[in-house]
Amino acid sequence: MTGAVPHGGRLGQAQADHPLAPRPWLDLSTGINPHGWRRGRAPFSALGRLPDPADVAALEAVAARAFGVPPARVAATAGAEAALRLLPSVIGARRAAVASPAYGSHADAWTLAGATVQAVARADLFRSDAEVLVVVNPNNPDGAATPGAELVAAAEGRWLIVDESFVETRPEISAAALAGDRTVVLRSFGKFYGLAGVRLGFVVCAPALAVDIRRRIGDWPVGADAIALGRAAYADGGWAARMRMRLAREAARLDRLLAAHGFEIAGGADLFRLTRCADAMARARRLAGQGVLVRTFDHDPTLIRFGLPGAKDWRRLETALEMSR
């Protein structure tokens, strides 16, 4: 079985492949909140100087409070992607197992570091004899979710990397509070807060490992906007609670719309829905012809993943679905 699932967001290629499609495109290929955080950008003056390490530390502290962990266990990075690419060189293991199918960058990162990588079914991950176990929780693309405490217990002291890029919609399953020793948790800012272009993520781990990660990245791991937006957004727990409820309602609405147009709901998290239909590839092409980009998967050509549309985009999606049948 393959563990490589390419990411979405290749809008430029879709536009080149479908030059006559209506514009602007509706990009539903990624699981990014369409109702994201919209307050607290850095002042222009802050963009003209290097970020102060004290401001980075303040960002890590407010994120740590949101995650329920001490600040010493949190290191900011330029997105979860940058963090997962760094971890193989930090950990230095030679054999890794990735619960699959999952986000393909995990396997890529360990392969590029010279490690032997096994792609194993999620149910078989803890039967592997690999030194490092990698699991995305909730999983991308199918939304499979396991309580973090169960993952940590099953790892039995081996290195465990838990990618929680989509956990903001299911905070109760997070393993962040258990990070340390050989458990490393990755968190993403951009998906739940709808600001993927800010490139902000975090590694939650043992304090000594966090120090090592900060040393490797240097004094300026993230930019001024990431610092300002992250500090403001993570401090607003009320906004996060309200947003979780809104996303749950809209995910249920998307389920009903997709089912009404011939798609079987196969899984997902509240920021995306995974569906199945026999002619998935053809329907994805027809949707692209209507300027709607969705995500398909080489490992299973019957699958299509849909992100949530924005408030003004539901009717357009419904029309495109009708025309794609």
Short mmCIF file of C-alpha atoms in Angstrom, two decimals:
data_model
loop_
_atom_site.label_atom_id
_atom_site.label_comp_id
_atom_site.label_asym_id
_atom_site.label_seq_id
_atom_site.Cartn_x
_atom_site.Cartn_y
_atom_site.Cartn_z
CA MET A 1 0.00 0.00 0.00
CA THR A 2 1.15 3.53 -0.61
CA GLY A 3 1.42 6.20 2.01
CA ALA A 4 1.89 9.11 -0.38
CA VAL A 5 -1.16 11.36 -0.65
CA PRO A 6 -0.26 14.60 -2.48
CA HIS A 7 -1.56 17.77 -0.94
CA GLY A 8 -4.21 20.00 -2.48
CA GLY A 9 -3.87 23.64 -3.38
CA ARG A 10 -2.42 23.30 -6.89
CA LEU A 11 -4.71 25.99 -8.23
CA GLY A 12 -2.26 27.33 -10.81
CA GLN A 13 -1.99 23.95 -12.52
CA ALA A 14 -5.77 23.55 -12.55
CA GLN A 15 -6.18 26.96 -14.15
CA ALA A 16 -3.65 26.04 -16.83
CA ASP A 17 -5.43 22.72 -17.49
CA HIS A 18 -8.88 24.38 -17.70
CA PRO A 19 -8.33 27.83 -19.21
CA LEU A 20 -12.03 28.29 -20.08
CA ALA A 21 -13.33 27.55 -16.59
CA PRO A 22 -15.25 30.35 -14.85
CA ARG A 23 -13.22 32.61 -12.58
CA PRO A 24 -12.57 33.18 -9.79
CA TRP A 25 -12.06 29.52 -8.98
CA LEU A 26 -13.63 27.93 -5.94
CA ASP A 27 -10.74 26.02 -4.38
CA LEU A 28 -12.07 23.18 -2.23
CA SER A 29 -8.94 21.04 -2.58
CA THR A 30 -7.59 21.93 0.86
CA GLY A 31 -9.06 21.71 4.35
CA ILE A 32 -8.73 25.39 5.25
CA ASN A 33 -11.39 27.22 7.24
CA PRO A 34 -13.25 29.63 4.90
CA HIS A 35 -14.31 31.72 7.91
CA GLY A 36 -10.86 32.26 9.34
CA TRP A 37 -9.39 34.71 11.81
CA ARG A 38 -9.32 38.24 10.38
CA ARG A 39 -7.89 40.48 13.10
CA GLY A 40 -4.51 41.50 14.45
CA ARG A 41 -2.01 41.68 11.60
CA ALA A 42 1.41 43.13 12.39
CA PRO A 43 1.83 46.88 11.87
CA PHE A 44 3.80 47.80 8.78
CA SER A 45 6.63 49.08 10.98
CA ALA A 46 7.14 45.54 12.31
CA LEU A 47 7.78 44.27 8.78
CA GLY A 48 10.80 46.54 8.48
CA ARG A 49 12.78 44.89 11.25
CA LEU A 50 13.75 41.40 12.34
CA PRO A 51 11.34 39.75 14.78
CA ASP A 52 12.45 40.04 18.38
CA PRO A 53 13.13 36.63 19.98
CA ALA A 54 11.11 37.83 22.97
CA ASP A 55 8.07 38.20 20.69
CA VAL A 56 8.59 34.66 19.38
CA ALA A 57 8.72 33.44 22.99
CA ALA A 58 5.48 35.32 23.72
CA LEU A 59 3.85 33.62 20.72
CA GLU A 60 4.99 30.22 21.96
CA ALA A 61 3.63 31.01 25.42
CA VAL A 62 0.14 31.94 24.21
CA ALA A 63 0.05 28.90 21.93
CA ALA A 64 1.16 26.71 24.83
CA ARG A 65 -1.75 27.96 26.92
CA ALA A 66 -4.14 27.13 24.10
CA PHE A 67 -2.63 23.63 23.81
CA GLY A 68 -2.64 23.09 27.58
CA VAL A 69 1.12 22.59 27.92
CA PRO A 70 4.07 24.50 29.47
CA PRO A 71 5.76 27.05 27.14
CA ALA A 72 9.08 25.22 27.43
CA ARG A 73 7.53 22.38 25.41
CA VAL A 74 6.51 24.51 22.41
CA ALA A 75 8.72 25.61 19.50
CA ALA A 76 7.32 27.78 16.70
CA THR A 77 8.04 26.85 13.09
CA ALA A 78 7.10 28.15 9.65
CA GLY A 79 4.15 25.77 9.45
CA ALA A 80 3.74 22.12 10.42
CA GLU A 81 5.33 21.22 7.07
CA ALA A 82 8.62 22.85 8.06
CA ALA A 83 8.52 21.02 11.38
CA LEU A 84 7.92 17.56 9.95
CA ARG A 85 10.72 18.10 7.41
CA LEU A 86 13.09 18.97 10.25
CA LEU A 87 12.27 16.11 12.61
CA PRO A 88 14.17 13.30 10.82
CA SER A 89 17.46 15.14 11.23
CA VAL A 90 16.64 15.97 14.85
CA ILE A 91 15.60 12.45 15.83
CA GLY A 92 18.13 10.62 13.67
CA ALA A 93 16.31 7.25 13.50
CA ARG A 94 16.86 4.93 10.53
CA ARG A 95 13.47 3.16 10.35
CA ALA A 96 10.10 4.90 10.31
CA ALA A 97 6.56 3.62 9.91
CA VAL A 98 3.78 5.93 8.70
CA ALA A 99 0.11 5.11 9.28
CA SER A 100 -1.24 5.19 5.73
CA PRO A 101 -2.76 6.53 3.60
CA ALA A 102 -1.78 9.87 5.07
CA TYR A 103 -0.24 13.22 4.25
CA GLY A 104 2.62 12.31 1.90
CA SER A 105 5.24 14.72 3.25
CA HIS A 106 5.87 12.53 6.29
CA ALA A 107 7.13 9.61 4.22
CA ASP A 108 9.01 12.01 1.92
CA ALA A 109 10.82 13.64 4.83
CA TRP A 110 12.07 10.38 6.30
CA THR A 111 13.01 9.00 2.87
CA LEU A 112 15.04 12.11 2.05
CA ALA A 113 16.82 11.72 5.39
CA GLY A 114 17.96 8.24 4.34
CA ALA A 115 15.61 6.28 6.57
CA THR A 116 13.74 3.13 5.58
CA VAL A 117 10.05 4.00 5.50
CA GLN A 118 7.15 1.58 5.89
CA ALA A 119 3.63 2.60 4.86
CA VAL A 120 1.35 0.55 7.09
CA ALA A 121 -2.37 0.46 7.73
CA ARG A 122 -3.38 2.62 10.67
CA ALA A 123 -4.57 -0.46 12.57
CA ASP A 124 -1.15 -2.08 12.13
CA LEU A 125 1.05 0.90 13.04
CA PHE A 126 1.94 -0.29 16.51
CA ARG A 127 2.79 -3.77 15.29
CA SER A 128 5.68 -2.30 13.29
CA ASP A 129 9.22 -2.72 14.64
CA ALA A 130 10.23 0.73 13.33
CA GLU A 131 12.06 3.14 15.63
CA VAL A 132 9.69 6.01 14.78
CA LEU A 133 5.92 5.76 14.39
CA VAL A 134 4.08 8.54 12.55
CA VAL A 135 0.32 9.08 12.68
CA VAL A 136 -1.87 11.95 11.48
CA ASN A 137 -4.69 12.49 13.97
CA PRO A 138 -7.35 13.31 12.79
CA ASN A 139 -6.06 11.74 9.64
CA ASN A 140 -5.72 13.44 6.30
CA PRO A 141 -7.52 12.43 4.06
CA ASP A 142 -10.08 10.18 5.79
CA GLY A 143 -10.51 11.89 9.17
CA ALA A 144 -9.75 8.76 11.21
CA ALA A 145 -9.23 9.81 14.82
CA THR A 146 -7.86 8.12 17.94
CA PRO A 147 -7.63 9.55 21.47
CA GLY A 148 -4.10 10.81 21.97
CA ALA A 149 -3.67 8.90 25.22
CA GLU A 150 -4.30 5.64 23.34
CA LEU A 151 -1.65 6.48 20.75
CA VAL A 152 0.96 7.31 23.38
CA ALA A 153 0.24 4.17 25.39
CA ALA A 154 0.43 1.95 22.30
CA ALA A 155 3.80 3.40 21.27
CA GLU A 156 5.36 1.85 24.40
CA GLY A 157 8.16 4.38 24.68
CA ARG A 158 9.19 4.43 21.02
CA TRP A 159 9.42 7.66 19.09
CA LEU A 160 5.89 8.74 18.21
CA ILE A 161 5.10 11.69 15.95
CA VAL A 162 1.47 12.78 16.04
CA ASP A 163 0.51 15.26 13.33
CA GLU A 164 -2.43 17.21 14.76
CA SER A 165 -2.84 19.67 11.91
CA PHE A 166 -6.63 19.19 12.00
CA VAL A 167 -7.10 18.61 15.73
CA GLU A 168 -8.46 22.10 16.45
CA THR A 169 -11.92 20.77 15.54
CA ARG A 170 -11.43 17.82 17.94
CA PRO A 171 -9.26 19.20 20.78
CA GLU A 172 -10.36 16.46 23.16
CA ILE A 173 -8.28 13.87 21.25
CA SER A 174 -5.04 15.86 21.33
CA ALA A 175 -1.87 14.21 22.62
CA ALA A 176 -0.21 17.58 23.26
CA ALA A 177 -0.44 17.31 27.04
CA LEU A 178 1.38 13.96 26.82
CA ALA A 179 4.19 15.22 24.58
CA GLY A 180 7.69 14.76 25.92
CA ASP A 181 10.42 12.15 26.12
CA ARG A 182 9.76 10.41 22.78
CA THR A 183 6.33 11.76 21.89
CA VAL A 184 6.31 14.72 19.50
CA VAL A 185 3.13 16.55 18.47
CA LEU A 186 2.82 18.85 15.45
CA ARG A 187 0.25 21.63 15.43
CA SER A 188 -0.89 23.83 12.54
CA PHE A 189 -2.23 27.38 12.81
CA GLY A 190 -3.28 27.96 9.22
CA LYS A 191 -6.02 25.36 8.75
CA PHE A 192 -8.41 26.06 11.63
CA TYR A 193 -7.68 29.78 11.68
CA GLY A 194 -7.99 29.98 7.89
CA LEU A 195 -4.58 31.59 7.35
CA ALA A 196 -2.46 28.92 5.67
CA GLY A 197 -0.38 31.53 3.87
CA VAL A 198 0.90 32.91 7.18
CA ARG A 199 2.97 29.70 7.54
CA LEU A 200 2.82 29.09 11.27
CA GLY A 201 3.04 25.81 13.14
CA PHE A 202 4.47 24.37 16.32
CA VAL A 203 6.35 21.38 17.65
CA VAL A 204 5.18 20.23 21.09
CA CYS A 205 7.82 18.04 22.68
CA ALA A 206 10.24 17.58 25.56
CA PRO A 207 11.91 20.87 26.62
CA ALA A 208 15.38 19.69 25.60
CA LEU A 209 14.12 18.77 22.13
CA ALA A 210 12.37 22.13 21.82
CA VAL A 211 15.67 23.85 22.65
CA ASP A 212 17.41 21.79 19.95
CA ILE A 213 14.74 22.69 17.38
CA ARG A 214 15.00 26.40 18.21
CA ARG A 215 18.79 26.22 17.91
CA ARG A 216 18.57 24.56 14.49
CA ILE A 217 16.02 27.06 13.13
CA GLY A 218 17.64 30.18 14.58
CA ASP A 219 16.30 33.35 16.16
CA TRP A 220 13.67 34.11 13.48
CA PRO A 221 11.59 30.97 12.90
CA VAL A 222 8.50 32.94 11.84
CA GLY A 223 7.70 36.43 10.59
CA ALA A 224 5.97 39.44 12.11
CA ASP A 225 2.49 38.62 10.79
CA ALA A 226 2.70 35.06 12.12
CA ILE A 227 3.67 36.38 15.55
CA ALA A 228 0.94 39.02 15.68
CA LEU A 229 -1.85 36.87 14.26
CA GLY A 230 -0.92 33.83 16.31
CA ARG A 231 -0.78 35.76 19.57
CA ALA A 232 -4.17 37.34 18.97
CA ALA A 233 -5.96 34.25 17.67
CA TYR A 234 -4.73 31.73 20.22
CA ALA A 235 -5.68 34.09 23.03
CA ASP A 236 -9.33 34.16 21.90
CA GLY A 237 -10.72 30.89 23.19
CA GLY A 238 -14.29 32.08 22.75
CA TRP A 239 -13.80 32.54 19.01
CA ALA A 240 -12.37 29.02 18.74
CA ALA A 241 -15.29 27.47 20.62
CA ARG A 242 -17.86 29.25 18.46
CA MET A 243 -15.98 28.32 15.30
CA ARG A 244 -15.94 24.63 16.19
CA MET A 245 -19.72 24.66 16.46
CA ARG A 246 -20.08 26.53 13.17
CA LEU A 247 -17.77 24.17 11.31
CA ALA A 248 -19.63 21.13 12.66
CA ARG A 249 -22.92 22.53 11.35
CA GLU A 250 -21.46 23.33 7.95
CA ALA A 251 -19.77 19.93 7.64
CA ALA A 252 -23.17 18.31 8.22
CA ARG A 253 -24.68 20.62 5.59
CA LEU A 254 -21.96 19.62 3.14
CA ASP A 255 -22.66 15.94 3.83
CA ARG A 256 -26.31 16.45 2.89
CA LEU A 257 -25.45 18.35 -0.28
CA LEU A 258 -22.91 15.80 -1.47
CA ALA A 259 -25.15 12.83 -0.68
CA ALA A 260 -27.95 14.47 -2.68
CA HIS A 261 -25.64 14.55 -5.70
CA GLY A 262 -24.56 10.94 -5.69
CA PHE A 263 -21.55 10.94 -3.37
CA GLU A 264 -21.12 8.45 -0.54
CA ILE A 265 -19.63 10.06 2.57
CA ALA A 266 -16.47 8.06 3.33
CA GLY A 267 -15.02 10.08 6.19
CA GLY A 268 -13.51 13.43 7.01
CA ALA A 269 -13.03 16.05 9.69
CA ASP A 270 -15.11 19.20 10.10
CA LEU A 271 -12.82 21.11 7.71
CA PHE A 272 -13.21 18.58 4.87
CA ARG A 273 -15.30 15.64 3.76
CA LEU A 274 -14.03 12.54 1.98
CA THR A 275 -16.48 11.02 -0.48
CA ARG A 276 -16.66 8.07 -2.79
CA CYS A 277 -18.18 7.60 -6.24
CA ALA A 278 -17.40 5.23 -9.06
CA ASP A 279 -16.54 7.96 -11.58
CA ALA A 280 -14.64 10.20 -9.15
CA MET A 281 -11.88 11.23 -11.56
CA ALA A 282 -14.34 12.15 -14.29
CA ARG A 283 -16.52 14.13 -11.89
CA ALA A 284 -13.48 15.97 -10.57
CA ARG A 285 -12.60 16.97 -14.14
CA ARG A 286 -16.13 18.16 -14.79
CA LEU A 287 -16.10 20.16 -11.57
CA ALA A 288 -12.82 21.72 -12.65
CA GLY A 289 -14.50 22.70 -15.89
CA GLN A 290 -16.91 24.69 -13.71
CA GLY A 291 -14.04 26.34 -11.86
CA VAL A 292 -14.34 24.17 -8.75
CA LEU A 293 -11.14 22.46 -7.61
CA VAL A 294 -11.42 19.33 -5.49
CA ARG A 295 -8.89 16.73 -4.45
CA THR A 296 -8.53 13.24 -5.90
CA PHE A 297 -6.22 10.42 -4.90
CA ASP A 298 -3.98 8.16 -6.95
CA HIS A 299 -4.13 5.41 -4.32
CA ASP A 300 -7.92 5.13 -4.75
CA PRO A 301 -9.51 6.64 -7.89
CA THR A 302 -13.01 6.40 -6.39
CA LEU A 303 -12.29 9.07 -3.76
CA ILE A 304 -12.87 12.84 -3.86
CA ARG A 305 -12.25 15.22 -0.98
CA PHE A 306 -14.18 18.48 -0.61
CA GLY A 307 -13.25 21.37 1.64
CA LEU A 308 -15.93 23.62 3.09
CA PRO A 309 -17.20 26.40 0.81
CA GLY A 310 -17.41 29.97 2.03
CA ALA A 311 -20.73 31.55 2.97
CA LYS A 312 -21.29 32.94 -0.55
CA ASP A 313 -20.15 29.79 -2.37
CA TRP A 314 -22.76 27.18 -1.46
CA ARG A 315 -25.03 27.91 -4.42
CA ARG A 316 -22.11 27.84 -6.83
CA LEU A 317 -21.01 24.47 -5.49
CA GLU A 318 -24.53 23.09 -5.76
CA THR A 319 -24.80 24.22 -9.37
CA ALA A 320 -21.39 22.74 -10.23
CA LEU A 321 -22.36 19.42 -8.62
CA GLU A 322 -25.56 19.31 -10.67
CA MET A 323 -23.63 19.97 -13.89
CA SER A 324 -20.97 17.38 -13.07
CA ARG A 325 -23.34 14.41 -12.89
#
